[in-house]
Tab-separated table of C-alpha atoms in Angstrom:
chain	number	residue	atom	x	y	z
A	1	PRO	CA	-0.015	-0.011	-0.002
A	2	LEU	CA	0.990	3.523	-0.686
A	3	PRO	CA	1.787	5.971	2.292
A	4	PRO	CA	-1.333	7.814	3.438
A	5	VAL	CA	-1.993	11.115	1.655
A	6	LEU	CA	-1.447	13.959	4.060
A	7	ALA	CA	-1.664	17.662	3.478
A	8	ASP	CA	1.537	19.572	3.959
A	9	PRO	CA	1.413	20.847	7.447
A	10	VAL	CA	3.613	23.756	6.488
A	11	SER	CA	2.443	24.943	3.029
A	12	GLY	CA	-1.242	23.589	3.380
A	13	LEU	CA	-1.133	22.082	-0.078
A	14	PRO	CA	-2.004	18.428	-0.776
A	15	TRP	CA	1.703	17.655	-1.207
A	16	ARG	CA	4.845	19.130	0.278
A	17	SER	CA	5.693	22.227	-1.760
A	18	GLY	CA	8.839	24.365	-1.699
A	19	PHE	CA	11.949	25.349	-3.451
A	20	GLY	CA	15.514	24.414	-4.314
A	21	GLN	CA	18.814	26.334	-4.774
A	22	ASP	CA	18.116	29.922	-3.984
A	23	ALA	CA	18.312	29.733	-0.190
A	24	GLN	CA	19.118	33.469	0.213
A	25	LEU	CA	15.665	34.222	-1.220
A	26	LEU	CA	13.713	31.601	0.571
A	27	THR	CA	11.877	33.954	3.006
A	28	LYS	CA	11.115	36.340	0.146
A	29	LEU	CA	9.711	33.504	-1.982
A	30	GLU	CA	7.562	32.251	0.874
A	31	ALA	CA	6.130	35.813	1.415
A	32	TRP	CA	5.607	36.348	-2.413
A	33	ARG	CA	3.506	33.170	-2.758
A	34	GLY	CA	1.770	33.456	0.628
A	35	ARG	CA	2.749	29.970	1.749
A	36	ARG	CA	5.703	28.666	3.872
A	37	ALA	CA	8.019	26.089	2.219
A	38	GLY	CA	7.231	22.530	3.373
A	39	VAL	CA	10.330	21.214	1.637
A	40	TYR	CA	13.769	22.583	0.640
A	41	SER	CA	16.245	20.821	-1.658
A	42	GLY	CA	19.968	21.869	-1.347
A	43	TRP	CA	22.903	20.802	-3.524
A	44	SER	CA	26.511	19.841	-2.553
A	45	ASN	CA	28.341	21.777	-5.143
A	46	TYR	CA	30.561	19.153	-6.795
A	47	THR	CA	32.965	21.657	-8.236
A	48	GLU	CA	33.801	22.787	-4.752
A	49	ALA	CA	34.460	19.376	-3.383
A	50	ALA	CA	38.121	18.304	-2.944
A	51	THR	CA	39.320	15.745	-5.456
A	52	ASP	CA	39.369	12.781	-3.025
A	53	TRP	CA	37.199	11.068	-0.536
A	54	ASN	CA	38.463	13.309	2.340
A	55	GLY	CA	36.990	16.333	0.539
A	56	LEU	CA	33.738	14.639	-0.309
A	57	ARG	CA	33.176	13.638	3.419
A	58	GLY	CA	34.335	16.980	4.814
A	59	GLY	CA	37.716	15.915	6.333
A	60	ALA	CA	39.780	12.952	7.397
A	61	LEU	CA	37.993	9.583	8.029
A	62	GLY	CA	36.625	9.319	11.531
A	63	LYS	CA	36.708	12.986	12.529
A	64	TYR	CA	33.072	13.026	13.471
A	65	ASP	CA	33.496	16.262	15.413
A	66	GLN	CA	33.867	18.113	12.139
A	67	MET	CA	30.116	19.021	12.078
A	68	THR	CA	30.550	21.846	9.617
A	69	GLY	CA	33.001	19.980	7.509
A	70	LEU	CA	30.423	18.040	5.704
A	71	PHE	CA	28.789	21.430	4.790
A	72	SER	CA	31.703	23.537	3.834
A	73	THR	CA	33.987	21.126	1.988
A	74	SER	CA	31.108	19.613	0.068
A	75	GLY	CA	30.006	23.152	-1.013
A	76	ALA	CA	26.489	22.903	0.470
A	77	TYR	CA	26.195	26.681	0.640
A	78	HIS	CA	22.470	27.006	-0.018
A	79	LEU	CA	21.660	24.166	2.340
A	80	ARG	CA	23.675	25.778	5.098
A	81	LEU	CA	21.671	29.085	4.573
A	82	ALA	CA	18.239	27.381	4.363
A	83	TRP	CA	18.440	25.099	7.418
A	84	PRO	CA	17.789	27.781	10.123
A	85	LEU	CA	15.098	29.529	7.982
A	86	LEU	CA	12.866	26.570	7.523
A	87	ASP	CA	9.892	25.576	9.617
A	88	LYS	CA	10.809	22.681	11.924
A	89	ARG	CA	7.961	20.588	10.287
A	90	ALA	CA	9.583	20.989	6.744
A	91	VAL	CA	11.505	18.220	4.912
A	92	LEU	CA	15.053	18.963	4.149
A	93	ILE	CA	16.531	17.152	0.999
A	94	TRP	CA	20.309	17.006	0.652
A	95	VAL	CA	21.402	16.295	-2.927
A	96	PHE	CA	24.748	14.580	-2.526
A	97	PRO	CA	27.411	13.408	-5.067
A	98	MET	CA	28.513	9.688	-5.058
A	99	LEU	CA	32.078	9.910	-6.141
A	100	PRO	CA	34.945	12.316	-5.588
A	101	ALA	CA	36.680	13.957	-8.582
A	102	ASN	CA	39.579	11.590	-8.739
A	103	GLU	CA	37.164	8.637	-9.113
A	104	ALA	CA	35.043	10.225	-11.720
A	105	ASN	CA	33.158	8.171	-14.322
A	106	SER	CA	32.045	10.687	-16.976
A	107	ARG	CA	31.390	10.291	-20.665
A	108	LYS	CA	34.354	11.423	-22.893
A	109	GLY	CA	33.121	11.966	-26.428
A	110	GLY	CA	30.863	9.159	-27.134
A	111	ALA	CA	28.067	7.120	-25.415
A	112	LYS	CA	30.527	4.222	-24.944
A	113	ASN	CA	33.582	6.136	-24.148
A	114	TRP	CA	33.696	6.361	-20.215
A	115	SER	CA	36.642	7.631	-18.251
A	116	ASN	CA	36.263	5.054	-15.510
A	117	PRO	CA	33.883	2.407	-16.556
A	118	ARG	CA	34.711	-0.157	-13.917
A	119	VAL	CA	34.461	2.042	-10.721
A	120	TRP	CA	31.251	0.622	-9.643
A	121	GLU	CA	32.357	-2.989	-10.142
A	122	ARG	CA	35.495	-2.111	-8.004
A	123	TYR	CA	33.492	-0.656	-5.198
A	124	ALA	CA	30.862	-3.372	-5.229
A	125	THR	CA	33.618	-6.126	-5.021
A	126	THR	CA	37.352	-5.557	-4.146
A	127	GLN	CA	36.864	-2.241	-2.382
A	128	ARG	CA	33.530	-2.755	-0.834
A	129	ALA	CA	35.030	-2.309	2.718
A	130	ASP	CA	36.456	1.128	1.666
A	131	TRP	CA	32.989	2.132	0.136
A	132	ARG	CA	31.269	1.248	3.299
A	133	ALA	CA	33.789	3.085	5.525
A	134	ASN	CA	33.492	6.276	3.605
A	135	TRP	CA	29.655	6.285	3.729
A	136	MET	CA	29.594	5.303	7.401
A	137	ASP	CA	31.513	8.436	8.116
A	138	VAL	CA	29.117	10.536	6.106
A	139	GLY	CA	26.436	8.978	8.259
A	140	ALA	CA	28.159	9.922	11.475
A	141	ARG	CA	28.658	13.473	10.427
A	142	THR	CA	25.054	13.661	9.219
A	143	GLY	CA	24.019	12.505	12.724
A	144	ASN	CA	26.002	15.273	14.235
A	145	LEU	CA	24.315	17.878	11.998
A	146	LEU	CA	20.804	16.527	12.865
A	147	ASN	CA	21.622	16.472	16.603
A	148	THR	CA	23.091	19.994	16.379
A	149	TYR	CA	20.037	21.530	14.591
A	150	SER	CA	17.650	19.242	16.641
A	151	TRP	CA	16.171	18.217	13.272
A	152	PRO	CA	13.911	15.100	13.076
A	153	ALA	CA	15.691	12.399	11.221
A	154	GLU	CA	12.475	11.429	9.274
A	155	GLN	CA	12.471	14.895	7.776
A	156	PHE	CA	15.913	14.680	6.413
A	157	VAL	CA	16.250	13.028	2.899
A	158	PHE	CA	19.476	12.048	1.063
A	159	ASP	CA	18.986	12.440	-2.665
A	160	LEU	CA	22.109	10.393	-3.267
A	161	GLY	CA	23.864	10.682	-6.602
A	162	TRP	CA	21.238	12.953	-8.129
A	163	GLU	CA	20.484	12.306	-11.765
A	164	ALA	CA	23.022	9.629	-12.168
A	165	THR	CA	21.066	8.277	-15.130
A	166	GLY	CA	22.079	11.386	-16.980
A	167	GLN	CA	25.469	11.416	-18.746
A	168	TRP	CA	26.464	14.821	-17.361
A	169	TYR	CA	27.721	14.062	-13.891
A	170	PRO	CA	31.023	12.332	-12.933
A	171	TRP	CA	29.229	9.594	-11.033
A	172	SER	CA	27.050	8.445	-13.992
A	173	VAL	CA	25.689	4.919	-14.015
A	174	GLY	CA	27.850	4.412	-17.130
A	175	PRO	CA	27.970	0.955	-18.645
A	176	ASP	CA	27.498	-0.885	-15.385
A	177	GLY	CA	23.921	-0.496	-14.062
A	178	ALA	CA	23.856	-3.653	-11.888
A	179	ASN	CA	26.986	-2.735	-9.887
A	180	PHE	CA	25.802	0.904	-9.679
A	181	LYS	CA	22.637	-0.289	-7.890
A	182	ASN	CA	24.693	-2.485	-5.577
A	183	CYS	CA	26.882	0.503	-4.622
A	184	TRP	CA	23.934	2.819	-4.196
A	185	LYS	CA	22.231	0.326	-1.797
A	186	ALA	CA	25.513	-0.389	0.077
A	187	ALA	CA	25.869	3.524	0.549
A	188	VAL	CA	22.383	3.782	1.992
A	189	ASP	CA	23.041	0.769	4.402
A	190	ALA	CA	26.407	2.385	5.463
A	191	ILE	CA	24.975	5.847	6.060
A	192	ARG	CA	22.148	4.390	8.120
A	193	ALA	CA	24.683	2.420	10.174
A	194	GLY	CA	26.703	5.527	10.788
A	195	VAL	CA	23.941	7.889	11.857
A	196	GLU	CA	23.436	8.182	15.595
A	197	ILE	CA	20.679	10.468	16.865
A	198	THR	CA	20.915	11.768	20.227
A	199	CYS	CA	18.597	14.720	20.521
A	200	PRO	CA	15.243	13.944	22.123
A	201	GLY	CA	12.220	13.168	19.904
A	202	ALA	CA	14.206	13.401	16.701
A	203	GLY	CA	13.491	9.830	15.525
A	204	SER	CA	16.283	7.782	14.116
A	205	LYS	CA	15.599	7.017	10.456
A	206	VAL	CA	17.126	9.286	7.747
A	207	ARG	CA	15.288	8.846	4.423
A	208	PHE	CA	16.815	8.273	1.001
A	209	GLN	CA	15.716	8.995	-2.510
A	210	PHE	CA	16.850	7.446	-5.860
A	211	ARG	CA	16.350	9.909	-8.681
A	212	TYR	CA	15.796	9.000	-12.296
A	213	ALA	CA	16.782	11.572	-14.881
A	214	GLY	CA	15.266	10.312	-17.995
A	215	GLU	CA	18.171	9.165	-20.187
A	216	MET	CA	17.945	6.011	-22.233
A	217	TRP	CA	14.766	4.579	-20.594
A	218	SER	CA	14.756	1.590	-23.038
A	219	ASP	CA	18.484	0.686	-22.504
A	220	GLY	CA	18.521	-2.405	-20.373
A	221	ASN	CA	21.573	-1.194	-18.451
A	222	TRP	CA	19.912	2.145	-17.556
A	223	ASN	CA	16.271	1.000	-17.407
A	224	ILE	CA	14.448	2.034	-14.330
A	225	SER	CA	13.469	-1.632	-13.706
A	226	THR	CA	17.334	-2.386	-13.729
A	227	LEU	CA	18.333	0.545	-11.497
A	228	TRP	CA	15.396	0.903	-9.012
A	229	PRO	CA	16.816	-0.200	-5.542
A	230	GLY	CA	13.439	-0.928	-4.048
A	231	LYS	CA	11.428	0.838	-1.467
A	232	ASP	CA	13.447	-0.550	1.473
A	233	TRP	CA	16.334	1.582	0.371
A	234	SER	CA	14.438	4.443	-1.463
A	235	SER	CA	11.309	5.908	0.162
A	236	THR	CA	10.364	7.851	-2.976
A	237	LEU	CA	11.183	7.701	-6.688
A	238	GLY	CA	12.797	11.030	-7.515
A	239	ILE	CA	12.413	12.701	-10.862
A	240	SER	CA	13.499	15.993	-12.491
A	241	ALA	CA	10.993	17.779	-14.696
A	242	HIS	CA	12.294	20.840	-16.618
A	243	ALA	CA	10.527	22.860	-19.436
A	244	SER	CA	13.948	24.193	-20.386
A	245	THR	CA	14.189	21.764	-23.214
A	246	SER	CA	10.582	21.050	-23.893
A	247	LEU	CA	8.033	23.855	-24.341
A	248	TRP	CA	5.108	22.611	-22.173
A	249	SER	CA	2.590	25.065	-23.684
A	250	GLN	CA	2.741	23.195	-26.997
A	251	GLU	CA	0.434	20.267	-27.142
A	252	ALA	CA	2.894	17.792	-28.630
A	253	ASN	CA	5.643	18.651	-26.194
A	254	TRP	CA	3.355	18.393	-23.309
A	255	ALA	CA	2.084	15.060	-24.516
A	256	LEU	CA	5.703	13.795	-24.737
A	257	GLU	CA	6.432	15.050	-21.340
A	258	LEU	CA	3.632	12.856	-19.928
A	259	ALA	CA	4.186	9.786	-22.026
A	260	GLY	CA	7.963	9.715	-22.502
A	261	ASN	CA	9.824	7.711	-25.103
A	262	ASP	CA	13.024	5.713	-25.351
A	263	ARG	CA	15.099	8.548	-24.014
A	264	GLN	CA	12.637	10.561	-21.928
A	265	THR	CA	11.203	9.410	-18.648
A	266	GLY	CA	7.586	10.611	-18.986
A	267	LEU	CA	5.648	11.748	-15.919
A	268	SER	CA	2.720	9.454	-16.385
A	269	ARG	CA	5.091	6.426	-16.909
A	270	THR	CA	7.098	7.369	-13.714
A	271	VAL	CA	3.956	7.672	-11.735
A	272	GLU	CA	2.695	4.255	-12.846
A	273	PHE	CA	6.080	2.734	-12.096
A	274	ALA	CA	6.072	4.252	-8.596
A	275	ARG	CA	2.528	3.200	-7.860
A	276	ALA	CA	3.397	-0.425	-8.776
A	277	GLU	CA	6.303	-0.268	-6.368
A	278	GLY	CA	4.326	1.267	-3.497
A	279	VAL	CA	6.097	4.620	-3.365
A	280	GLN	CA	5.316	8.219	-4.254
A	281	ILE	CA	7.382	10.327	-6.572
A	282	GLY	CA	9.570	13.246	-5.440
A	283	LEU	CA	9.702	16.128	-7.886
A	284	ASN	CA	13.067	17.319	-6.645
A	285	GLU	CA	13.509	20.050	-9.194
A	286	TRP	CA	11.140	21.630	-11.786
A	287	ALA	CA	11.156	24.933	-13.462
A	288	ILE	CA	9.963	26.947	-16.521
A	289	VAL	CA	12.496	29.188	-18.158
A	290	ARG	CA	11.817	32.924	-17.727
A	291	ASN	CA	15.136	34.475	-18.653
A	292	GLN	CA	16.540	32.507	-21.741
A	293	LYS	CA	20.357	32.076	-21.490
A	294	SER	CA	21.000	29.780	-24.404
A	295	ALA	CA	19.263	28.574	-27.590
A	296	ASP	CA	19.001	25.044	-26.371
A	297	HIS	CA	17.132	26.163	-23.293
A	298	PRO	CA	14.377	28.359	-24.789
A	299	ALA	CA	11.811	30.463	-22.844
A	300	ASP	CA	8.286	29.220	-23.390
A	301	PRO	CA	6.389	31.749	-25.446
A	302	LYS	CA	3.179	30.922	-23.355
A	303	PRO	CA	4.489	30.537	-19.801
A	304	TYR	CA	1.049	30.918	-18.378
A	305	ASP	CA	-0.186	27.940	-20.194
A	306	ALA	CA	2.911	25.925	-19.387
A	307	MET	CA	2.656	26.561	-15.653
A	308	LYS	CA	-1.000	25.875	-15.537
A	309	ARG	CA	-0.362	22.501	-17.201
A	310	PHE	CA	2.337	21.397	-14.821
A	311	LEU	CA	0.585	22.485	-11.584
A	312	GLY	CA	-2.737	21.097	-12.789
A	313	TRP	CA	-1.011	17.667	-13.350
A	314	CYS	CA	0.321	17.994	-9.871
A	315	GLN	CA	-3.195	18.470	-8.491
A	316	ASP	CA	-4.519	15.581	-10.544
A	317	ASN	CA	-1.849	13.410	-9.210
A	318	ALA	CA	-1.617	14.798	-5.620
A	319	ALA	CA	-1.998	11.333	-4.088
A	320	MET	CA	1.241	10.171	-5.780
A	321	ILE	CA	3.421	13.228	-5.133
A	322	ALA	CA	5.511	13.421	-1.911
A	323	TRP	CA	6.857	16.806	-2.735
A	324	GLU	CA	7.817	19.290	-5.460
A	325	CYS	CA	10.716	21.888	-5.389
A	326	TYR	CA	10.722	24.711	-7.783
A	327	LEU	CA	14.325	25.090	-8.919
A	328	HIS	CA	14.694	28.828	-8.279
A	329	SER	CA	17.442	30.733	-9.849
A	330	SER	CA	17.791	33.894	-12.064
A	331	GLN	CA	16.921	31.768	-15.176
A	332	PHE	CA	13.710	30.415	-13.632
A	333	THR	CA	12.880	33.098	-11.123
A	334	LEU	CA	9.277	33.476	-9.975
A	335	LEU	CA	9.688	36.638	-7.815
A	336	ASP	CA	7.883	39.870	-8.832
A	337	SER	CA	6.628	38.186	-11.993
A	338	GLU	CA	2.869	38.157	-11.674
A	339	LYS	CA	2.387	41.286	-13.778
A	340	ASP	CA	4.935	40.867	-16.552
A	341	TRP	CA	5.429	37.112	-16.817
A	342	GLY	CA	2.486	34.702	-17.332
A	343	GLY	CA	4.307	31.902	-15.557
A	344	GLY	CA	4.393	33.784	-12.189
A	345	LYS	CA	0.727	34.804	-12.480
A	346	ALA	CA	-0.251	31.140	-13.196
A	347	TYR	CA	1.787	29.931	-10.278
A	348	LEU	CA	0.071	32.406	-7.800
A	349	GLU	CA	-3.324	31.389	-9.185
A	350	MET	CA	-2.542	27.750	-8.494
A	351	ILE	CA	-0.566	27.968	-5.295
A	352	LYS	CA	-1.553	31.162	-3.409
A	353	PRO	CA	-4.111	30.797	-0.569
A	354	VAL	CA	-7.560	32.140	-1.161
A	355	ALA	CA	-7.982	35.280	0.813
């Protein structure tokens, strides 16, 4: 059975609704839309991480007292800003990389040309103990953070290895889906083993999310059925949904966004898969382009229609949505847009409380 559908106690919407990225504008965004954020998603900036495991973890192995190390070295700037601003009933999602730079497995030139294609096999077999030790250390530091902020563990979610099914991050699945899944599950087990919660009433179970980013759905190695770790490891099925490459106001593009194809996830197909697995979906990042920065990420000519379509779909599928985080940045900004940008007007119509 699916988890019970509960209205967000913070935003008042049928699902947890909030933002990602622009933590310095979080309070202003809440005031603009007339609802507090029931969820916030913050990234560990991979480019700021050191090149090895020490950098990714936030310092030498076993130095659990380095509470801030996991924040600063991993580059979790926005997460660090957002944490004290959030309502204590909100869900905090930490989007965390899976490999340091010196272990990177990225595509170099062609789809079959990977820089480190056997990294997952190595950590799933001969270096399994090293893999576990590194992630247990991350778990211990995470426990320190939760204890320091007196944050309920059940309201803390690791979005581990975000969009690993894309080919644009150095911890891509690559050509080894089976061992990637083994490593993902082993990392979850190790973090759980390392977390120790001591603050009263905080609970003890940090949650995890596997996120599918819609690349090569039909490829057996990358297929969601191959990679999905199961609900014992991932409490939600994460997905990214951006209108930056698909103009949602156009009927054919929106139909494709729903149905998907061999290379695109498809919102409807993802919901059906999640329902069969007994989990909800987490819309960790979604956005509509307001300020076009490149030709391959165009601004929708009818942003009002695009926004209405997406949030209308959320309302129709509220029972299956755990949360949605609007990826707020200068390119996708909502602020002060209700008069001159149809996307902002539609967002307020769909989200703002009735006076």
